[in-house]
Amino acid sequence: MENRSADSDLFNGEAHMEKAVDQAREIVAEQEEENKEKGARAVASIEKIFENTEVPSWKDQLTLRAFVVSLVLGFVFSFIVMKLNLTTGIIPSFSVSAGLLGFFFVKTYTKLLEKSGWLNQPFTRQENTVIQTCVVATSGIASSGGFGSYLLGMSKTIAEQSNDNTSSRNVKNPELGWMIGFLLVVSFLGLFSVVPLRKIMIIKFKLTYPSGTATAHLINSFHTQGAKLAKKQVMALGKFFSFSFLWGFFQWFFTAGEDCGFIQFPTFGLKARANKFYFNFSATYVGIGMICPYIVNISLLVGAILSWGLMWPLIDARKGDWFPADASSNNLNGLQGYQVFISIAMILGDGLYNFLKVLNLTIRGLIKEFQDHSSELPVARDQILSYDDQRRTHLFLKDQIPTWIALCGYVGIAIISMVTVPQIFPQLKWYYILVIYIFAPVLAFCNAYGCGLTDLSLASTYGILAIFTIGAWAGAEQGGVIAGLAACGVMMNIVATAADLMQDFKTGYMTLASPKSMFVSQAIGTAMGCVISPSVFYIFLKAFKNVGQPGSDYPAPYAIVFRNMAILGVEGFDALPKNCLKLCYVFFAGAILINIVKELVGKKWSRFIPLPMAMAIPFYLGPYFAIDMCVGSLILFVWQKSDKIKADAFGPAVASGLICGDGIWILPSSILALCGIKPPICMKFLSRKNNVRVDALLAS
């Protein structure tokens, strides 16, 4: 995968934030470098190694054991992604983890069957690809489903923080039934929208899809000489998974009340703690820091220092002038208004720049392709292809998905959606949905093409476009806020899924997995995600009563950001505090200017310039998670300096173990909360003065 996250898309996961390309992409670069050193093209031929291995039919690639493993791993990763959604919204790529764990589980299972003499079908790289595709599709719904952004942004909890119209037409609280129904009718359109273009994207245009390519290299290595390394990587992942899980369990004992536990430790002093400068002992964000590029983590820290270390204290000192003196810290008419809307301005500036950049690349790329006189498919010119490409192209074109199926599927689901979605959201009229579906295939193609060039998914940008256009069209009195947020969900699910599927086609192309098996695996994973993700989200809502509240364990920062974007689209800028709009203009322009400078100075120097999208995230949330992630970066940096080979080989596995262990602890902790079992100890940190007062009170 991807930037399914990524994404990049930090609003949803595939990481809208420009993550460059994560750890997986490094695998490709390292392999290419290794091949250059060896100086022999024959050595680089993967398919020569598998020349005498029979490729299973597309039906044989879709095994029951593959989908059982996918279901288990999809459930696990959905919990992890949901926690990240509701804490910071930063979601790294889990392709490496999914591929690695899928290989480990099925390989262990087949080894046992082989020893007992019951093995009927060996474990192939095609089956491994099916598992990875299904797992990523399942957990991808947890990311693009909007549980930490547009869906939660509809709730009364977020509406009350936004100080906007909380009438029934502009509020819809999350309920399990309608969330599952909504996702089921909007999440499959993206699959059908780009299926007819798979040959053009993969074979004719030869788009790289860096994350898909990297995942394919990883899976191919598991089934060749990399199998022993994979076993060691799984052992490393298991060790740090256990450590992270037990660390989460240990911390739970000290969280009996509000502001209790290790998370409250004033690392840099109590005053710094009040401004959210502290290390909160989160294994999850240390692990994410090890996966994300250094520039992402540094950008987060720069943004945190600029906002919480400089800007907010200065603006807070103007209380009574710039905003009402009696405004609470959670009031958008007060300091929080500056935090939220300046953050939105930077996000929109960065998003607009990247949208125009990718659109420009897409148009230029298409013009170049169609001006090329050699328009034949490469299969007709086998003499200029390598052996690998000849074999991959032949098998990729062998199993065709009929175009009529894609067209009928798109039209059929669109009709069902236009009938069903207005029943869930009466504010979103059927003709709004029709307009979205008319433009969606074009936008899905643009997103899939741009992702193939840059590895950057702009699903959230297209979603924001829907928020403003549909919200303004509907108007405040007709529930424009809910209409805009729901339209965002429809658009995001289409364009995100389209890019994800094309990444999977690239992975399948390089592992000889059939396009049919890739499509079916993605569809089954999507269906799993449409049920699993809302269920996991519902568990969070029931187990943790403060979801979406500022200062809680699960503040869901993007929920209020998305709702306020919808309010801006419907009502304009009238509700902003004094001077807030001027600052928004400055930071909007600043985000664009930083990106332009990054382009002009070239790759050598641009890697030292912060990313505006990453800088914007701590503006509202605070510096604490940025500090955790920088600790992760520091660990990896020291490790690479002392032993680069081991760090590159085991770093992603260690990071995945830290993320997964802490993420899975959420499941037992939520069960304990639902059963009414509370931690026995509250660990708090007081100043000397307050401690004397508490001692005196207890003594009396």
XYZ file of C-alpha atoms in Angstrom:
700
model
C 0.000 0.000 0.000
C 0.264 3.186 -0.328
C -0.315 6.307 1.081
C -3.555 4.937 2.290
C -2.880 6.443 4.831
C -0.359 8.540 3.809
C -1.551 8.437 4.109
C -0.290 9.911 2.714
C -3.249 11.422 3.674
C -3.182 12.443 7.259
C -6.864 13.257 7.271
C -7.649 9.674 6.607
C -4.943 7.681 6.596
C -3.286 7.041 3.662
C -1.647 10.043 4.810
C -2.644 13.240 3.235
C 0.524 14.664 4.708
C 3.325 14.494 2.139
C 5.218 11.655 3.740
C 7.674 11.512 0.868
C 7.677 7.736 0.647
C 7.955 5.701 3.807
C 10.183 2.838 4.779
C 8.793 0.513 2.136
C 10.034 2.704 -0.683
C 13.565 2.406 0.636
C 13.450 -1.292 -0.171
C 13.139 -0.445 -3.861
C 16.000 2.052 -3.778
C 18.247 -0.379 -1.915
C 17.473 -3.200 -4.332
C 18.199 -0.990 -7.346
C 21.472 0.132 -5.786
C 22.381 -3.462 -5.055
C 21.697 -4.452 -8.655
C 23.889 -1.590 -9.912
C 26.732 -2.782 -7.724
C 26.401 -6.313 -9.011
C 26.394 -4.916 -12.532
C 24.437 -7.779 -14.026
C 20.882 -7.531 -15.220
C 20.477 -11.299 -15.074
C 21.016 -11.292 -11.340
C 18.168 -8.795 -10.956
C 15.663 -11.094 -12.704
C 13.134 -12.200 -10.118
C 11.052 -14.202 -12.581
C 14.063 -16.332 -13.614
C 14.115 -17.625 -10.042
C 10.432 -18.588 -10.285
C 10.714 -19.810 -13.899
C 9.907 -23.424 -13.029
C 7.239 -22.566 -10.454
C 3.678 -22.928 -11.675
C 1.527 -19.823 -11.234
C -1.822 -20.767 -9.638
C -5.027 -19.808 -11.412
C -6.795 -16.717 -10.105
C -9.316 -18.884 -8.240
C -6.553 -20.923 -6.564
C -4.912 -17.694 -5.372
C -8.080 -16.917 -3.380
C -7.797 -19.454 -0.551
C -9.909 -19.757 2.580
C -6.810 -19.609 4.805
C -5.775 -16.346 3.117
C -9.071 -14.683 3.997
C -9.117 -16.092 7.544
C -5.661 -14.590 8.131
C -6.808 -11.362 6.441
C -9.848 -11.170 8.713
C -7.720 -11.533 11.859
C -5.047 -9.072 10.723
C -7.666 -6.670 9.358
C -9.352 -6.596 12.758
C -6.007 -5.996 14.483
C -4.949 -3.180 12.145
C -8.418 -1.603 12.285
C -8.002 -1.185 16.048
C -4.570 0.343 15.557
C -5.697 2.722 12.795
C -8.769 3.722 14.822
C -6.608 4.638 17.802
C -4.371 6.752 15.573
C -7.440 8.360 13.946
C -8.820 9.416 17.306
C -5.540 10.623 18.835
C -3.528 12.551 16.235
C -4.756 11.480 12.799
C -1.238 10.476 11.723
C -1.433 7.041 10.103
C 1.707 5.422 8.641
C 1.745 2.755 5.942
C 1.076 -0.754 7.256
C 1.956 -2.533 3.997
C 5.211 -3.904 5.379
C 3.528 -5.154 8.560
C 0.614 -6.696 6.651
C 2.892 -8.470 4.182
C 5.257 -9.651 6.907
C 2.570 -10.940 9.286
C 0.590 -12.511 6.446
C 3.714 -14.390 5.373
C 4.448 -15.497 8.940
C 0.959 -16.791 9.784
C 0.362 -18.752 6.591
C 3.949 -20.020 6.417
C 3.676 -21.325 9.988
C 0.329 -22.953 9.177
C 1.632 -24.629 6.003
C 4.791 -25.829 7.798
C 2.644 -27.620 10.374
C 0.502 -29.191 7.649
C 3.609 -30.181 5.709
C 5.063 -32.014 8.710
C 1.776 -33.821 9.279
C 1.507 -34.738 5.585
C -1.780 -32.860 5.092
C -0.518 -30.004 2.943
C -2.567 -29.816 -0.260
C -1.501 -26.397 -1.565
C 1.855 -24.657 -0.989
C 2.007 -21.028 0.125
C 2.798 -18.837 -2.882
C 3.740 -15.198 -3.308
C 0.441 -14.707 -5.145
C -1.475 -15.829 -2.047
C 0.751 -13.572 0.071
C -0.209 -10.664 -2.201
C -3.899 -11.508 -1.817
C -3.522 -11.376 1.991
C -1.647 -8.074 1.932
C -4.232 -6.540 -0.403
C -7.174 -7.725 1.689
C -5.666 -6.582 5.008
C -4.788 -3.137 3.691
C -8.255 -2.765 2.129
C -9.876 -3.713 5.447
C -7.827 -1.331 7.577
C -8.041 1.298 4.828
C -11.758 1.718 5.566
C -10.818 2.598 9.155
C -8.722 5.373 7.637
C -10.907 6.681 4.786
C -14.174 6.004 6.644
C -13.906 9.343 8.424
C -14.259 8.042 11.990
C -11.808 10.643 13.219
C -12.862 13.340 10.755
C -16.084 13.833 8.782
C -18.293 11.155 10.443
C -17.407 12.179 13.996
C -17.578 15.823 12.881
C -21.337 15.363 12.404
C -21.886 14.533 16.093
C -23.379 16.768 18.761
C -20.134 16.531 20.762
C -18.164 18.237 17.985
C -21.012 20.615 17.057
C -21.086 21.993 20.620
C -17.351 22.689 20.464
C -17.791 24.490 17.135
C -20.473 26.849 18.499
C -22.469 26.463 15.298
C -26.064 25.467 14.609
C -26.744 22.329 16.663
C -30.245 21.796 15.301
C -31.158 18.304 14.190
C -30.523 19.211 10.535
C -26.857 19.935 11.231
C -26.171 17.120 13.716
C -26.106 13.345 13.276
C -24.713 11.217 16.079
C -22.783 8.053 15.154
C -24.806 4.838 15.242
C -23.578 1.430 14.168
C -26.387 0.650 11.713
C -26.249 3.735 9.522
C -22.436 3.851 9.530
C -22.206 0.287 8.166
C -24.931 0.983 5.608
C -23.339 4.234 4.441
C -19.889 2.699 3.985
C -21.275 -0.332 2.147
C -22.983 1.813 -0.495
C -20.129 4.308 -1.073
C -16.914 2.279 -0.657
C -17.134 0.054 -3.749
C -17.593 2.669 -6.463
C -13.893 3.488 -6.527
C -13.088 -0.140 -7.387
C -15.242 -0.070 -10.514
C -14.247 3.452 -11.584
C -10.656 2.627 -12.602
C -10.791 -1.085 -13.502
C -11.054 -0.366 -17.265
C -7.883 1.747 -17.045
C -5.610 -0.825 -15.420
C -3.812 -1.782 -18.669
C -3.237 1.861 -19.566
C -1.889 2.767 -16.112
C 0.311 -0.294 -15.490
C 1.339 -1.470 -18.974
C 1.156 1.532 -21.316
C 2.036 4.424 -19.004
C 4.316 2.222 -16.849
C 3.484 4.229 -13.724
C 5.771 3.297 -10.846
C 3.336 3.313 -7.878
C 6.336 3.334 -5.502
C 4.568 1.808 -2.486
C 2.967 -0.922 -4.599
C 6.327 -1.668 -6.200
C 8.082 -1.718 -2.830
C 5.484 -4.093 -1.382
C 5.970 -6.414 -4.366
C 9.758 -6.438 -3.849
C 9.154 -7.273 -0.193
C 6.799 -10.185 -0.974
C 9.100 -11.529 -3.705
C 12.015 -11.464 -1.268
C 10.018 -13.439 1.328
C 9.615 -16.299 -1.127
C 13.245 -16.375 -2.315
C 16.430 -15.776 -0.371
C 14.627 -13.342 1.933
C 12.654 -16.051 3.772
C 15.248 -16.421 6.546
C 15.435 -12.658 7.001
C 11.634 -12.513 7.125
C 11.644 -15.063 9.959
C 14.105 -12.931 11.936
C 12.065 -9.800 11.217
C 8.930 -11.493 12.538
C 10.809 -12.498 15.705
C 11.908 -8.877 16.204
C 8.357 -7.686 15.599
C 7.069 -10.233 18.133
C 9.530 -9.156 20.830
C 8.675 -5.484 20.566
C 4.976 -6.270 20.173
C 5.111 -8.074 23.540
C 7.082 -5.260 25.158
C 4.694 -2.604 23.842
C 1.590 -4.552 24.896
C 2.937 -5.174 28.414
C 4.012 -1.529 28.702
C 0.471 -0.430 27.854
C -0.890 -2.887 30.425
C 1.532 -1.601 33.087
C 0.591 2.035 32.413
C -3.120 1.216 32.768
C -2.724 0.532 36.507
C -1.863 4.198 37.154
C -4.758 5.847 35.267
C -7.577 5.685 37.835
C -8.797 9.255 37.193
C -8.449 12.267 34.938
C -4.905 13.606 34.457
C -3.411 10.421 35.910
C -0.655 8.135 34.664
C 2.694 8.235 32.911
C 1.120 10.270 30.123
C 1.012 13.206 32.573
C 4.731 13.060 33.422
C 6.095 16.661 33.239
C 9.261 15.785 31.314
C 10.365 19.406 30.846
C 8.690 20.885 33.925
C 5.128 21.763 34.929
C 4.976 25.021 32.969
C 6.088 23.267 29.778
C 3.566 20.513 30.559
C 0.791 23.128 30.691
C 1.716 24.055 27.090
C 1.741 20.350 26.115
C 5.524 20.037 25.900
C 6.178 16.599 27.380
C 7.079 13.026 26.485
C 4.009 10.850 27.065
C 5.666 7.405 26.924
C 3.592 6.262 23.938
C 5.142 3.236 22.234
C 2.803 3.846 19.297
C 4.204 7.265 18.412
C 7.796 6.244 19.051
C 7.185 3.472 16.506
C 5.544 5.854 14.041
C 8.526 8.171 14.446
C 10.792 5.295 13.372
C 8.707 4.748 10.216
C 8.062 8.339 9.127
C 10.857 10.206 7.315
C 13.025 12.478 9.476
C 11.695 15.608 7.767
C 8.118 14.741 8.768
C 9.012 14.438 12.447
C 11.165 17.559 12.420
C 8.349 19.457 10.674
C 5.940 18.412 13.423
C 8.359 19.655 16.078
C 8.969 22.955 14.245
C 5.213 23.511 13.978
C 4.774 22.684 17.666
C 7.462 25.139 18.777
C 6.144 27.878 16.462
C 2.565 27.517 17.723
C 2.640 26.383 21.370
C 6.026 27.847 22.172
C 5.556 31.244 20.517
C 2.232 32.128 18.870
C -0.385 30.890 21.347
C 1.274 32.451 24.425
C 1.488 35.794 22.546
C -2.155 35.620 21.383
C -3.313 34.485 24.826
C -1.642 37.600 26.280
C -4.102 39.668 24.173
C -7.106 38.122 25.879
C -9.845 40.728 26.208
C -8.751 42.463 22.999
C -8.392 39.796 20.326
C -11.008 37.547 21.921
C -13.347 37.688 24.956
C -11.534 37.429 28.275
C -14.140 34.997 29.605
C -13.909 32.624 26.603
C -12.983 29.110 27.726
C -10.033 27.241 26.265
C -12.451 25.056 24.273
C -14.397 27.964 22.752
C -13.913 28.756 19.063
C -14.524 32.424 19.855
C -11.400 32.291 22.003
C -7.850 30.974 21.624
C -9.076 27.685 20.172
C -10.483 29.597 17.196
C -6.974 30.724 16.260
C -5.598 27.208 16.800
C -8.208 25.516 14.621
C -8.568 28.009 11.775
C -4.866 28.808 11.328
C -4.269 25.056 11.185
C -7.034 24.749 8.570
C -5.478 27.592 6.548
C -2.113 25.820 6.393
C -3.758 22.506 5.506
C -5.775 24.124 2.713
C -2.734 26.002 1.387
C -0.617 22.863 1.310
C -3.492 20.822 -0.123
C -4.175 23.363 -2.882
C -0.517 23.474 -3.883
C -0.176 19.684 -4.007
C -3.470 19.351 -5.869
C -2.303 21.774 -8.566
C 1.136 20.157 -8.647
C -0.213 16.637 -9.148
C -2.840 17.884 -11.615
C -0.084 19.574 -13.618
C 2.019 16.396 -13.585
C -1.023 14.358 -14.592
C -1.913 16.603 -17.535
C 1.699 16.833 -18.732
C 2.116 13.083 -18.398
C -1.052 12.373 -20.359
C -0.107 14.825 -23.112
C 3.314 13.189 -23.394
C 1.802 9.713 -23.555
C -0.735 10.576 -26.225
C 1.846 12.445 -28.295
C 4.012 9.340 -28.314
C 3.705 7.710 -31.738
C 4.430 4.314 -30.250
C 0.983 3.684 -28.815
C 1.003 -0.117 -28.989
C 0.810 -2.110 -25.796
C 4.256 -3.417 -24.833
C 3.019 -6.977 -25.280
C 3.259 -6.349 -29.027
C 6.939 -5.375 -28.713
C 8.290 -8.178 -26.559
C 11.737 -7.910 -28.105
C 12.521 -4.705 -26.195
C 11.218 -5.963 -22.846
C 13.189 -7.734 -20.156
C 12.287 -11.323 -19.353
C 10.559 -10.182 -16.149
C 8.396 -7.633 -17.959
C 7.516 -10.074 -20.734
C 6.282 -12.686 -18.285
C 4.498 -10.188 -16.043
C 2.789 -8.456 -18.970
C 1.637 -11.755 -20.467
C 0.031 -12.925 -17.213
C -1.357 -9.482 -16.363
C -3.215 -9.357 -19.693
C -4.274 -12.996 -19.483
C -6.941 -12.623 -16.775
C -9.155 -9.811 -17.991
C -11.897 -8.143 -15.977
C -14.581 -7.375 -18.597
C -15.224 -3.657 -19.019
C -18.979 -4.237 -19.035
C -18.739 -5.600 -15.482
C -16.983 -2.420 -14.340
C -19.532 -0.174 -16.072
C -22.549 -2.135 -14.824
C -21.067 -2.281 -11.331
C -20.455 1.482 -11.235
C -23.893 2.422 -12.573
C -25.687 -0.151 -10.415
C -24.004 0.875 -7.164
C -24.440 4.561 -8.055
C -28.200 4.066 -8.426
C -28.402 2.134 -5.151
C -26.347 4.851 -3.472
C -28.540 7.687 -4.792
C -31.575 5.919 -3.322
C -29.977 4.822 -0.035
C -27.707 7.685 1.062
C -30.514 10.322 1.172
C -32.370 7.960 3.528
C -29.353 8.099 5.859
C -28.641 11.801 5.270
C -31.823 13.612 4.138
C -29.705 16.782 3.794
C -27.700 15.157 0.960
C -30.186 15.147 -1.918
C -30.027 12.531 -4.661
C -29.041 15.113 -7.262
C -26.039 16.196 -5.145
C -24.887 12.570 -5.215
C -25.515 12.327 -8.967
C -23.257 15.333 -9.577
C -20.529 13.761 -7.421
C -20.777 10.471 -9.320
C -20.587 12.222 -12.694
C -17.271 13.866 -11.780
C -15.938 11.086 -9.514
C -14.447 8.824 -12.244
C -12.396 11.732 -13.606
C -11.169 12.666 -10.125
C -10.531 8.997 -9.293
C -8.411 8.693 -12.427
C -6.499 11.880 -11.547
C -5.860 10.617 -8.024
C -4.784 7.158 -9.212
C -2.528 8.626 -11.915
C -1.010 11.181 -9.536
C -0.444 8.486 -6.937
C 1.383 6.425 -9.546
C 3.713 9.347 -10.233
C 4.255 10.730 -6.738
C 2.972 8.078 -4.268
C 0.805 10.865 -2.846
C -2.948 10.322 -2.514
C -5.006 13.516 -2.457
C -8.241 11.866 -1.328
C -8.753 14.378 1.480
C -8.253 17.313 -0.867
C -11.002 16.023 -3.141
C -13.133 15.448 -0.034
C -12.612 19.045 1.098
C -13.598 20.212 -2.389
C -16.890 18.328 -1.935
C -17.391 19.882 1.522
C -17.206 23.429 0.166
C -19.183 22.899 -3.045
C -22.028 20.737 -1.715
C -22.180 22.586 1.627
C -22.512 25.966 -0.083
C -25.059 24.535 -2.540
C -27.232 23.145 0.272
C -27.011 26.191 2.584
C -27.142 26.393 6.370
C -30.927 26.189 6.729
C -31.091 23.006 4.649
C -28.439 21.209 6.698
C -25.470 22.277 4.606
C -22.970 21.243 7.290
C -24.124 17.615 7.304
C -24.590 17.627 3.517
C -21.005 18.839 3.032
C -19.523 16.311 5.468
C -21.501 13.423 3.965
C -20.491 14.501 0.443
C -16.888 14.513 1.641
C -17.313 10.885 2.699
C -18.778 9.884 -0.650
C -15.985 11.569 -2.615
C -13.119 10.437 -0.373
C -14.133 6.785 -0.439
C -14.290 6.777 -4.244
C -10.957 8.450 -4.999
C -9.047 6.776 -2.136
C -10.211 3.275 -3.091
C -9.362 3.893 -6.759
C -5.751 4.787 -5.924
C -5.483 1.852 -3.512
C -6.708 -0.634 -6.131
C -4.230 0.630 -8.713
C -1.407 0.241 -6.172
C -2.602 -3.341 -5.660
C -2.665 -3.982 -9.412
C 0.977 -2.860 -9.524
C 1.870 -5.199 -6.657
C -0.007 -8.024 -8.378
C 1.724 -7.277 -11.686
C 5.151 -7.702 -10.060
C 4.248 -10.861 -8.101
C 2.259 -12.479 -10.960
C -0.955 -12.262 -8.967
C -3.978 -12.146 -11.250
C -5.847 -8.823 -11.635
C -9.022 -10.803 -10.959
C -7.699 -12.084 -7.625
C -6.515 -8.578 -6.734
C -9.936 -7.127 -7.498
C -11.777 -9.829 -5.548
C -9.371 -9.521 -2.601
C -9.778 -5.736 -2.531
C -13.575 -6.104 -2.707
C -13.689 -8.684 0.104
C -11.317 -6.581 2.221
C -13.470 -3.514 1.616
C -16.598 -5.431 2.653
C -14.831 -6.632 5.811
C -13.729 -3.085 6.586
C -17.254 -1.704 6.145
C -18.389 -3.929 9.030
C -15.243 -4.163 11.182
C -14.296 -0.464 11.235
C -17.679 0.921 12.397
C -17.821 -1.859 14.998
C -14.378 -0.954 16.326
C -15.316 2.741 16.337
C -18.505 1.921 18.245
C -16.454 0.034 20.840
C -14.336 3.162 21.337
C -17.451 5.318 21.748
C -18.974 2.981 24.326
C -15.794 2.160 26.243
C -14.314 5.673 26.377
C -16.903 8.341 27.143
C -14.704 11.334 26.275
C -14.044 10.596 22.578
C -13.846 13.882 20.676
C -13.339 16.039 23.775
C -10.275 18.360 23.806
C -7.670 17.264 26.328
C -8.992 13.695 26.481
C -7.121 10.543 25.503
C -9.020 10.563 22.193
C -9.501 14.206 21.116
C -10.048 13.341 17.404
C -8.523 16.653 16.234
C -9.619 16.367 12.615
C -13.292 16.003 13.545
C -13.510 19.653 14.589
C -11.261 20.676 11.678
C -13.570 19.051 9.132
C -16.720 20.411 10.767
C -15.304 23.920 10.768
C -14.410 23.587 7.104
C -18.063 22.707 6.483
C -19.160 25.744 8.524
C -16.840 27.999 6.504
C -18.318 26.618 3.307
C -21.870 27.293 4.497
C -21.599 30.483 6.579
C -18.400 32.214 5.495
C -15.854 33.933 7.777
C -18.135 36.014 9.999
C -17.699 33.900 13.129
C -13.891 34.119 13.286
C -12.208 35.950 16.200
C -10.556 39.343 15.659
C -7.446 39.226 13.428
C -7.906 35.472 12.913
C -8.765 35.855 9.229
C -5.662 37.993 8.601
C -3.473 35.348 10.227
C -5.232 32.659 8.185
C -4.370 34.518 4.968
C -0.733 34.778 6.078
C -0.404 31.075 6.905
C -2.340 29.983 3.805
C 0.074 31.978 1.636
C 3.007 30.818 3.763
C 2.165 27.151 3.157
C 2.108 27.734 -0.606
C 5.333 29.776 -0.471
C 7.179 27.071 1.499
C 6.183 24.485 -1.111
C 7.321 26.740 -3.956
C 10.680 27.286 -2.249
C 11.041 23.503 -1.774
C 10.537 23.035 -5.516
C 12.949 25.804 -6.494
C 15.917 24.819 -4.305
C 16.014 21.220 -5.561
C 16.210 17.890 -3.761
C 19.569 18.583 -2.122
C 18.234 21.439 0.019
C 14.474 20.800 0.008
C 14.903 17.897 2.432
C 15.849 20.469 5.087
C 12.708 22.595 4.587
C 9.726 21.644 6.798
C 6.476 20.297 5.334
C 3.581 22.755 5.872
C 1.016 19.971 6.287
C 3.057 18.361 9.046
C 3.685 21.718 10.711
C -0.068 22.385 10.858
C -1.025 19.255 12.806
C 0.374 20.261 16.244
C -1.099 23.776 15.939
C -4.319 22.427 17.418
C -3.189 19.192 19.053
C 0.013 20.189 20.840
C 3.678 19.150 20.762
C 3.576 15.960 22.879
C 3.188 13.413 20.058
C 5.786 15.271 17.958
C 8.264 14.800 20.803
C 7.438 11.070 20.922
C 7.960 10.770 17.175
C 11.253 12.655 17.313
C 12.413 10.195 19.983
C 11.593 7.420 17.488
C 13.596 9.233 14.808
C 16.517 9.644 17.207
C 16.497 5.923 18.042
C 16.553 5.007 14.349
C 19.235 7.616 13.575
C 21.580 6.291 16.286
C 20.863 2.714 15.208
C 21.666 3.498 11.568
C 24.900 5.214 12.563
C 26.022 2.202 14.594
C 24.751 -0.582 12.270
C 22.983 0.607 9.105
C 22.390 -2.862 7.643
C 20.591 -4.132 10.735
C 18.702 -0.881 11.202
C 17.420 -0.951 7.621
C 16.503 -4.628 7.861
C 14.846 -4.621 11.289
C 13.800 -0.993 11.833
C 10.368 -1.364 10.168
C 9.726 -4.612 12.073
C 10.651 -3.070 15.447
C 8.527 -0.002 14.713
C 5.583 -2.171 13.657
C 5.897 -4.181 16.863
C 5.792 -1.031 18.994
C 2.751 0.280 17.104
C 0.844 -3.015 17.036
C 1.416 -3.980 20.688
C 0.261 -0.642 22.063
C -2.600 -0.561 19.562
C -3.860 -4.037 20.463
C -3.822 -3.149 24.176
C -6.817 -0.921 23.348
C -8.954 -4.055 22.876
C -8.552 -5.482 26.423
C -8.584 -1.993 27.966
C -11.895 -1.206 26.252
C -13.328 -4.534 27.438
C -12.267 -3.673 31.002
C -13.912 -0.250 30.663
C -17.143 -1.767 29.317
C -17.200 -4.197 32.264
C -16.768 -1.315 34.724
C -13.317 -2.459 35.898
C -11.216 0.603 36.713
C -7.477 0.990 37.367
C -6.527 0.890 41.073
C -3.996 3.774 41.213
C -3.917 7.438 40.189
C -0.425 8.813 39.629
C -0.384 12.624 39.499
C 2.366 15.225 39.446
C 2.000 18.370 41.559
C 4.086 21.464 42.154
C 5.702 21.784 45.579
C 3.174 24.464 46.563
C 0.159 22.373 45.575
C 1.651 19.308 47.217
C 1.865 21.166 50.559
C -1.801 22.145 50.210
C -2.840 18.565 49.459
C -0.831 17.235 52.417
C -2.442 19.814 54.717
C -5.908 18.919 53.426
C -5.319 15.205 53.959
C -3.897 15.814 57.438
C -6.994 17.781 58.448
